[in-house]
Coordinates of C-alpha atoms and ligand atoms in Angstrom, one line a residue:
X1 CA 45.6 32.7 81.8
X2 CA 43.2 30.1 83.2
X3 CA 40.0 32.1 84.4
X4 CA 37.9 29.5 85.9
X5 CA 38.3 30.7 89.7
X6 CA 36.0 33.3 90.2
X7 CA 36.3 34.4 94.2
X8 CA 39.9 34.5 95.3
X9 CA 39.4 33.9 98.9
X10 CA 37.7 30.6 98.1
X11 CA 41.1 29.5 96.9
X12 CA 43.0 30.3 100.2
X13 CA 41.5 27.4 102.7
X14 CA 42.5 23.9 101.1
X15 CA 40.8 23.2 97.8
X16 CA 39.5 24.6 94.6
X17 CA 37.3 22.4 93.0
X18 CA 37.4 23.4 89.1
X19 CA 36.3 21.4 86.0
X20 CA 35.6 18.2 88.3
X21 CA 39.0 17.9 89.6
X22 CA 40.7 18.6 92.9
X23 CA 43.4 21.0 93.6
X24 CA 44.9 21.3 97.0
X25 CA 46.5 24.9 97.6
X26 CA 48.0 25.8 101.0
X27 CA 48.8 29.5 101.2
X28 CA 51.9 30.9 103.6
X29 CA 51.6 34.6 104.0
X30 CA 54.0 37.2 106.0
X31 CA 53.8 40.9 106.2
X32 CA 55.8 44.0 106.4
X33 CA 53.9 46.9 107.5
X34 CA 55.3 50.5 107.5
X35 CA 53.5 52.7 109.3
X36 CA 53.8 56.8 109.5
X37 CA 53.7 57.9 113.2
X38 CA 52.0 61.1 113.4
X39 CA 54.5 63.1 115.6
X40 CA 55.0 67.2 115.5
X41 CA 58.1 66.6 114.0
X42 CA 60.4 64.5 111.7
X43 CA 62.5 62.0 113.1
X44 CA 65.9 63.3 112.8
X45 CA 65.2 66.9 112.9
X46 CA 63.0 69.4 114.0
X47 CA 61.2 69.9 110.6
X48 CA 57.4 69.7 110.6
X49 CA 56.0 65.8 109.9
X50 CA 53.7 66.6 107.0
X51 CA 51.3 63.9 107.1
X52 CA 49.3 65.8 110.0
X53 CA 48.7 68.4 108.0
X54 CA 45.1 69.4 106.9
X55 CA 46.6 69.9 102.9
X56 CA 49.4 68.4 101.6
X57 CA 52.0 71.2 101.5
X58 CA 53.4 72.2 98.4
X59 CA 56.4 70.2 97.1
X60 CA 59.6 70.9 99.6
X61 CA 58.6 73.4 101.5
X62 CA 59.2 71.2 104.8
X63 CA 62.6 70.6 104.7
X64 CA 66.2 71.3 105.9
X65 CA 70.0 70.1 105.5
X66 CA 69.5 67.2 107.4
X67 CA 66.3 65.5 106.0
X68 CA 67.7 66.8 102.7
X69 CA 71.0 64.8 103.4
X70 CA 73.8 67.6 102.8
X71 CA 77.0 66.5 103.8
X72 CA 78.1 66.8 107.1
X73 CA 75.1 67.4 108.5
X74 CA 74.0 65.3 111.9
X75 CA 70.7 63.8 112.8
X76 CA 69.0 63.7 115.9
X77 CA 67.1 61.3 117.2
X78 CA 63.2 62.2 118.0
X79 CA 62.6 61.1 121.6
X80 CA 58.6 61.1 120.9
X81 CA 59.6 58.6 118.2
X82 CA 61.5 56.0 120.3
X83 CA 58.7 56.4 123.0
X84 CA 56.2 55.8 120.4
X85 CA 58.1 52.6 119.1
X86 CA 57.9 51.0 123.0
X87 CA 54.6 52.0 123.0
X88 CA 53.8 49.4 119.9
X89 CA 56.4 47.0 121.1
X90 CA 54.3 46.8 124.8
X91 CA 51.3 46.6 123.0
X92 CA 52.2 44.0 120.7
X93 CA 53.8 42.0 123.9
X94 CA 57.2 42.5 122.6
X95 CA 60.4 42.1 124.2
X96 CA 62.1 45.5 124.1
X97 CA 65.8 45.3 123.3
X98 CA 67.9 46.8 126.4
X99 CA 69.7 49.2 124.3
X100 CA 69.3 49.7 120.6
X101 CA 71.1 51.7 117.6
X102 CA 70.8 52.7 114.0
X103 CA 72.2 51.6 110.8
X104 CA 72.8 52.7 106.8
X105 CA 71.0 50.6 104.9
X106 CA 73.2 51.7 101.4
X107 CA 71.8 52.1 98.0
X108 CA 71.4 54.4 95.2
X109 CA 68.2 56.0 94.5
X110 CA 67.1 59.7 94.1
X111 CA 64.8 58.8 96.9
X112 CA 67.7 59.4 99.6
X113 CA 69.9 61.5 98.3
X114 CA 72.8 60.5 101.3
X115 CA 72.2 57.3 99.3
X116 CA 71.6 55.3 102.9
X117 CA 68.6 55.2 104.8
X118 CA 69.0 55.6 108.4
X119 CA 67.4 52.4 109.9
X120 CA 67.4 49.3 112.2
X121 CA 68.9 46.2 111.4
X122 CA 71.1 44.2 114.0
X123 CA 69.5 44.7 116.8
X124 CA 65.2 46.1 116.3
X125 CA 63.9 48.2 119.1
X126 CA 61.7 45.4 119.8
X127 CA 61.1 41.6 119.0
X128 CA 59.1 38.5 119.5
X129 CA 55.8 39.5 120.3
X130 CA 52.3 38.7 118.7
X131 CA 48.8 39.9 118.0
X132 CA 45.6 38.2 118.1
X133 CA 43.1 37.7 115.1
X134 CA 40.0 35.8 114.3
X135 CA 41.4 33.1 111.6
X136 CA 39.6 31.7 109.0
X137 CA 38.3 28.9 111.0
X138 CA 36.5 31.6 113.7
X139 CA 38.9 31.3 116.1
X140 CA 41.0 33.6 117.9
X141 CA 44.4 33.1 116.3
X142 CA 47.9 34.4 117.4
X143 CA 50.2 36.1 114.5
X144 CA 53.7 36.5 115.8
X145 CA 55.3 39.5 115.4
X146 CA 59.5 38.7 114.4
X147 CA 60.5 42.8 115.0
X148 CA 59.6 46.1 115.4
X149 CA 62.3 49.1 114.1
X150 CA 62.0 52.6 113.8
X151 CA 63.2 54.0 110.3
X152 CA 63.4 57.5 108.0
X153 CA 60.9 57.8 105.1
X154 CA 62.6 58.2 101.7
X155 CA 61.4 61.1 99.6
X156 CA 58.3 61.2 97.3
X157 CA 59.4 60.7 93.7
X158 CA 56.8 61.9 90.9
X159 CA 56.9 60.7 87.9
X160 CA 55.7 63.6 84.9
X161 CA 56.4 63.7 81.3
X162 CA 59.4 61.9 81.3
X163 CA 61.0 63.7 84.1
X164 CA 61.3 62.7 88.2
X165 CA 60.6 65.1 90.3
X166 CA 61.1 64.9 93.8
X167 CA 59.5 66.2 96.8
X168 CA 61.5 65.9 100.1
X169 CA 58.7 66.9 102.4
X170 CA 58.6 63.4 103.4
X171 CA 61.8 62.3 103.5
X172 CA 62.7 61.8 107.5
X173 CA 58.9 61.2 108.5
X174 CA 59.1 58.4 110.9
X175 CA 58.2 54.8 110.3
X176 CA 57.9 52.1 112.5
X177 CA 58.1 48.7 110.1
X178 CA 56.5 46.0 112.1
X179 CA 57.2 42.1 110.5
X180 CA 55.4 39.1 111.0
X181 CA 56.2 35.6 111.1
X182 CA 54.6 33.7 108.0
X183 CA 51.9 33.0 110.2
X184 CA 48.7 33.8 107.7
X185 CA 46.8 31.1 106.0
X186 CA 45.0 33.5 104.0
X187 CA 44.9 36.9 102.4
X188 CA 41.4 37.8 104.8
X189 CA 44.1 36.9 107.6
X190 CA 46.5 39.4 106.6
X191 CA 43.6 41.9 106.3
X192 CA 42.2 40.7 110.0
X193 CA 45.8 41.7 111.0
X194 CA 46.5 44.5 109.5
X195 CA 42.8 45.9 111.2
X196 CA 43.8 44.9 114.2
X197 CA 46.9 46.6 113.8
X198 CA 45.8 49.8 112.8
X199 CA 43.1 49.7 115.6
X200 CA 45.7 49.0 117.8
X201 CA 48.2 52.1 116.8
X202 CA 44.9 54.2 116.9
X203 CA 44.1 53.6 120.5
X204 CA 47.9 54.4 121.5
X205 CA 47.6 57.9 119.2
X206 CA 50.7 57.1 117.5
X207 CA 49.0 56.7 114.5
X208 CA 45.9 58.0 113.2
X209 CA 43.8 56.7 109.5
X210 CA 42.0 60.1 109.2
X211 CA 45.1 61.8 108.8
X212 CA 47.6 62.0 105.6
X213 CA 49.5 59.1 107.7
X214 CA 49.8 56.3 105.7
X215 CA 50.2 52.1 106.3
X216 CA 52.0 50.5 103.3
X217 CA 52.9 46.9 103.6
X218 CA 55.2 44.3 101.8
X219 CA 54.1 40.7 101.6
X220 CA 56.3 37.4 101.7
X221 CA 53.8 35.0 99.8
X222 CA 54.3 31.3 99.0
X223 CA 51.9 28.4 98.1
X224 CA 52.2 24.7 98.2
X225 CA 49.9 23.4 95.0
X226 CA 48.9 19.8 95.1
X227 CA 52.2 19.0 97.4
X228 CA 54.5 21.2 95.3
X229 CA 56.6 23.8 96.8
X230 CA 56.5 27.4 95.0
X231 CA 59.3 29.9 95.8
X232 CA 58.5 33.0 97.7
X233 CA 57.4 35.8 96.0
X234 CA 57.4 39.4 97.8
X235 CA 54.8 41.3 96.6
X236 CA 55.6 45.3 97.1
X237 CA 53.8 48.4 97.5
X238 CA 50.3 47.7 98.9
X239 CA 48.7 50.6 100.8
X240 CA 46.1 50.6 103.4
X241 CA 44.1 47.8 105.2
X242 CA 41.4 47.0 102.3
X243 CA 43.8 46.5 99.7
X244 CA 45.9 44.0 101.0
X245 CA 43.0 41.3 100.7
X246 CA 42.6 42.1 96.7
X247 CA 46.5 42.1 96.4
X248 CA 47.2 39.0 98.0
X249 CA 44.1 37.3 96.9
X250 CA 45.1 38.2 93.1
X251 CA 48.7 36.6 94.0
X252 CA 47.2 33.5 95.4
X253 CA 45.3 32.9 92.0
X254 CA 48.2 33.8 89.9
X255 CA 50.7 31.5 91.1
X256 CA 47.8 28.7 91.3
X257 CA 47.4 29.4 87.2
X258 CA 51.7 29.2 87.1
X259 CA 51.5 25.8 88.5
X260 CA 48.1 24.9 86.5
X261 CA 50.0 25.6 83.8
X262 CA 53.1 22.9 84.3
X263 CA 54.8 25.8 85.6
X264 CA 56.7 26.5 88.9
X265 CA 56.8 29.5 91.1
X266 CA 60.1 31.3 90.9
X267 CA 61.6 33.2 93.5
X268 CA 61.1 37.3 92.5
X269 CA 59.8 40.6 93.8
X270 CA 56.8 41.9 92.0
X271 CA 54.9 45.0 92.0
X272 CA 51.1 45.7 93.0
X273 CA 49.5 48.1 90.8
X274 CA 46.5 49.0 92.9
X275 CA 45.0 50.6 90.0
X276 CA 45.6 48.2 87.5
X277 CA 45.0 45.6 90.2
X278 CA 47.2 43.2 89.0
X279 CA 51.0 42.5 90.3
X280 CA 54.4 42.7 87.8
X281 CA 57.5 41.6 88.1
X282 CA 60.1 44.4 89.6
X283 CA 63.4 43.4 90.1
X284 CA 65.1 40.0 91.4
X285 CA 65.4 40.5 94.9
X286 CA 68.4 41.6 96.6
X287 CA 70.1 39.6 99.9
X288 CA 70.0 41.7 102.5
X289 CA 74.0 41.5 102.6
X290 CA 73.9 43.3 99.5
X291 CA 72.5 46.7 101.0
X292 CA 75.8 46.8 103.1
X293 CA 74.8 47.9 106.4
X294 CA 76.8 49.3 108.6
X295 CA 76.9 50.9 112.3
X296 CA 75.5 54.8 111.8
X297 CA 78.1 56.8 113.4
X298 CA 76.1 60.0 114.3
X299 CA 73.6 58.6 116.2
X300 CA 74.4 57.0 120.2
X301 CA 73.5 53.8 121.2
X302 CA 70.0 54.3 123.1
X303 CA 69.8 52.4 126.1
X304 CA 66.7 51.7 128.2
X305 CA 66.1 52.1 132.1
X306 CA 63.6 49.8 133.1
X307 CA 61.7 52.8 134.9
X308 CA 61.5 54.7 131.8
X309 CA 59.9 51.2 130.2
X310 CA 57.5 51.0 133.0
X311 CA 56.1 54.4 132.8
X312 CA 55.4 53.7 129.3
X313 CA 53.8 50.7 130.1
X314 CA 51.7 52.6 132.6
X315 CA 50.2 54.8 130.4
X316 CA 49.1 52.6 127.6
X317 CA 45.1 52.5 127.5
X318 CA 43.4 49.5 127.7
X319 CA 43.7 47.7 124.5
X320 CA 41.0 46.7 121.8
X321 CA 41.4 43.4 123.2
X322 CA 41.0 44.0 127.0
X323 CA 37.9 46.8 126.2
X324 CA 36.0 44.2 124.2
X325 CA 36.4 41.4 127.0
X326 CA 35.6 43.8 129.6
X327 CA 32.4 45.1 127.6
X328 CA 31.2 41.4 127.0
X329 CA 31.4 41.1 130.9
X330 CA 30.6 44.5 132.4
X331 CA 27.5 44.7 130.1
X332 CA 26.3 41.6 129.0
X333 CA 27.0 41.9 125.2
X334 CA 27.3 39.8 122.4
X335 CA 30.9 39.2 121.2
X336 CA 29.9 41.0 118.1
X337 CA 28.5 43.8 119.4
X338 CA 31.4 44.5 121.9
X339 CA 33.7 44.2 119.1
X340 CA 31.5 47.1 117.2
X341 CA 31.5 49.7 119.9
X342 CA 35.1 48.9 120.8
X343 CA 35.9 49.6 117.3
X344 CA 37.6 53.1 117.9
X345 CA 38.2 54.1 121.2
X346 CA 36.1 57.4 121.2
X347 CA 33.1 55.2 120.5
X348 CA 33.8 53.4 123.5
X349 CA 34.6 56.0 125.5
X350 CA 31.0 57.5 124.5
X351 CA 29.6 54.1 124.9
X352 CA 30.3 53.9 128.5
X353 CA 29.7 57.9 129.2
X354 CA 26.2 57.2 127.7
X355 CA 25.7 54.2 130.0
X356 CA 26.1 56.2 133.2
X357 CA 22.6 58.3 132.1
X358 CA 20.6 55.6 129.5
X359 CA 19.9 52.2 130.1
X360 CA 22.4 49.2 128.6
X361 CA 20.0 48.8 125.7
X362 CA 19.2 51.9 124.8
X363 CA 22.6 52.8 125.0
X364 CA 23.9 49.8 123.0
X365 CA 21.1 50.4 120.2
X366 CA 21.7 54.0 119.8
X367 CA 25.6 53.8 119.7
X368 CA 25.3 51.3 116.8
X369 CA 22.9 53.2 114.9
X370 CA 25.1 56.0 115.5
X371 CA 27.9 53.8 114.4
X372 CA 26.1 52.8 111.1
X373 CA 25.5 56.6 110.0
X374 CA 29.1 57.1 110.3
X375 CA 30.1 54.0 108.4
X376 CA 27.7 55.5 105.8
X377 CA 29.4 58.2 105.6
X378 CA 32.5 56.7 105.7
X379 CA 34.1 58.6 108.8
X380 CA 35.2 57.9 112.3
X381 CA 33.6 59.8 115.3
X382 CA 36.6 61.5 116.0
X383 CA 36.4 63.5 112.8
X384 CA 32.4 63.7 112.6
X385 CA 32.6 67.1 114.6
X386 CA 30.0 66.2 116.9
X387 CA 29.8 66.3 120.6
X388 CA 29.6 63.7 123.2
X389 CA 27.0 65.3 124.7
X390 CA 25.0 66.3 122.0
X391 CA 24.4 62.8 121.2
X392 CA 23.9 61.7 125.3
X393 CA 21.3 64.5 125.1
X394 CA 19.3 62.8 122.1
X395 CA 19.3 59.1 123.7
X396 CA 18.2 60.5 126.9
X397 CA 15.5 61.9 125.0
X398 CA 14.5 59.2 123.6
X399 CA 14.7 57.5 126.1
X400 CA 12.2 60.0 128.0
X401 CA 9.7 58.8 125.1
X402 CA 10.2 62.8 123.8
X403 CA 10.8 61.1 120.7
X404 CA 10.1 58.1 118.5
X405 CA 12.5 55.6 117.1
X406 CA 12.0 57.4 113.6
X407 CA 12.0 60.5 114.4
X408 CA 15.3 60.0 116.9
X409 CA 16.9 58.1 114.1
X410 CA 16.5 60.9 111.5
X411 CA 17.5 63.5 114.2
X412 CA 20.7 61.5 114.4
X413 CA 21.5 61.1 110.6
X414 CA 21.0 65.1 110.5
X415 CA 23.2 65.9 113.7
X416 CA 26.2 63.8 111.8
X417 CA 25.3 65.6 108.2
X418 CA 24.9 68.9 110.2
X419 CA 27.0 69.1 112.8
X420 CA 24.8 70.4 115.0
X421 CA 23.4 70.0 118.7
X422 CA 19.8 68.5 119.0
X423 CA 18.1 71.7 119.7
X424 CA 19.1 73.5 116.6
X425 CA 18.2 70.5 114.6
X426 CA 14.6 70.1 115.9
X427 CA 14.2 73.8 115.5
X428 CA 15.5 73.9 111.7
X429 CA 13.1 70.7 111.2
X430 CA 10.3 71.4 113.2
X431 CA 10.8 67.7 114.8
X432 CA 7.3 67.3 116.9
X433 CA 7.7 65.6 120.5
X434 CA 5.7 62.3 120.9
X435 CA 2.4 63.0 120.8
X436 CA 2.7 66.8 121.0
X437 CA 0.0 68.3 118.2
X438 CA -1.2 65.2 117.3
X439 CA -4.9 64.5 117.2
X440 CA -4.6 60.7 117.0
X441 CA -7.9 59.9 117.1
X442 CA -8.6 62.2 114.7
X443 CA -5.8 61.0 112.3
X444 CA -7.0 57.4 112.7
X445 CA -10.4 57.9 111.5
X446 CA -9.5 59.6 108.7
X447 CA -7.0 56.9 107.8
X448 CA -9.7 54.3 108.4
X449 CA -12.1 56.6 106.1
X450 CA -9.5 56.6 103.3
X451 CA -8.6 53.2 103.2
X452 CA -11.8 51.2 102.6
X453 CA -10.4 48.4 101.0
X454 CA -7.6 48.0 103.5
X455 CA -10.5 48.0 106.7
X456 CA -12.4 45.6 105.0
X457 CA -9.3 43.4 104.2
X458 CA -9.0 43.5 107.8
X459 CA -12.8 42.8 108.6
X460 CA -11.8 39.6 106.5
X461 CA -9.3 38.4 109.1
X462 CA -6.4 39.5 106.9
X463 CA -3.7 41.1 109.6
X464 CA -1.5 43.1 107.4
X465 CA -3.9 45.2 106.4
X466 CA -3.6 46.3 109.8
X467 CA -0.1 47.0 109.3
X468 CA -0.6 49.0 106.6
X469 CA -3.0 50.9 108.2
X470 CA -0.7 52.0 111.2
X471 CA 2.1 52.4 108.3
X472 CA 0.1 55.4 106.9
X473 CA -0.8 56.6 110.6
X474 CA 2.9 57.1 111.0
X475 CA 3.3 58.7 107.7
X476 CA 0.6 61.3 108.6
X477 CA 2.1 61.9 111.8
X478 CA 5.7 62.2 110.4
X479 CA 6.6 59.7 113.2
X480 CA 5.6 61.6 115.9
X481 CA 3.6 58.8 116.9
X482 CA 3.9 56.3 119.1
X483 CA 3.5 53.2 117.5
X484 CA 2.1 51.4 120.0
X485 CA -0.3 53.6 120.8
X486 CA -1.5 53.9 117.1
X487 CA -1.9 50.2 117.0
X488 CA -3.9 50.5 120.2
X489 CA -6.0 53.0 118.8
X490 CA -6.5 51.5 115.1
X491 CA -7.5 48.1 116.8
X492 CA -9.9 49.5 119.2
X493 CA -11.4 51.7 116.2
X494 CA -11.6 48.7 113.7
X495 CA -13.4 46.6 116.0
X496 CA -16.1 49.0 116.7
X497 CA -16.4 49.1 113.1
X498 CA -16.7 45.6 112.8
X499 CA -19.4 45.2 115.8
X500 CA -21.5 48.5 113.7
X501 CA -21.0 46.4 110.9
X502 CA -22.9 43.4 112.4
Ligands
LIG1 ZN1 64.6 68.6 108.2
LIG2 MN1 61.9 49.1 105.7

């Protein structure tokens, strides 16, 4: 194994420079992503969809004859899933099929004991769309969507002490499979796309990363190394939005190393082992024909009236890109700021509520502090258990100069940690209001008395001594003083001392 390449993401642009020789690497990636939808019931029966439950239910407790695949049972389509799929299709700028039907994908494996998966093959519900991301060159880039189709999730197999156990709770959970064209030129772009995709799905309310619902991707990846074209490798089983970059970066390096050793990358299917951080060969890829797709005779052809689609279109929320652009214009924000404020729909809504109460400047600043605090705890606003009013009340109090920067930030942190309103937190921790009970003059005098060395430094013209002294006062007041005011008082006292000394 050649171990000279340290940073995977650097290999993906075009040139890798190692031991003095120049190599050129071009990367081409396409993604197939499976998203579990957060419907109440499963795709073809009325069993509860387990993905939105707080805890994972006991194995095989959310099952019926249909999702167990008993002979003679008949599936019925959950219309919510059709509606969700069309929402996604429209949000991804796809063309929605006029009519669609389901097919059986035949295979033999115990995760699907009727020996076929109900999916869509010949006519997917939607095709031909695009998603905009920020490309490696920093410019906006369109990633083409090849197709979107509906299918059922198979059961979960648990391998334990030499046995394999089947949990059919997952069997029949509705999935959307979203397939891109091979438009990514780096693992980083693939990650940017997945994050954008998840953001859009969350805006649409059909997927929620704070639940147990998963996003899993398979990637097609090929490279051209010093002009030599490698075969396409399929990399399976990549969970989530962060793992994608790691898995693909590993695979790029692996393929580069095959060429470096004088070999050629062969066409194969590999499995991504998240724990080990490596990809391993799985099996030679079946051709699509080998699945023996046939039309699903138990389900009807679904036809969509224009009116139905128009109605769904009208119900779509403002999507992340539009919202970001509007924020930039309406509130004169920088792109990056608008991007942060629209990262979660609930945060964007909160910001817009807040801005009707306080200045844009304060609304932006404090919403960003809130975001930072949430990120630190690795949670989304919608799961934080904070009420909009609590946050608005706090920022209003700040704007009315009731609390200093320091105290406001600390209250906010407590609010996130303890899920309590302003009043309760202030009471519990006895946060002082700005200027309240603070005998500023007295404190300043004490600080001057106790820090003679710093005062001498100030007199000698060293300005950092002033900052130190102000800091001491802020500390003594536990942040309850207005730093500007402290500075003023401090300077006037010090200047008096200077005069006295003369
Ligand atoms: Zn069922
Ligand atoms: Mn699939």
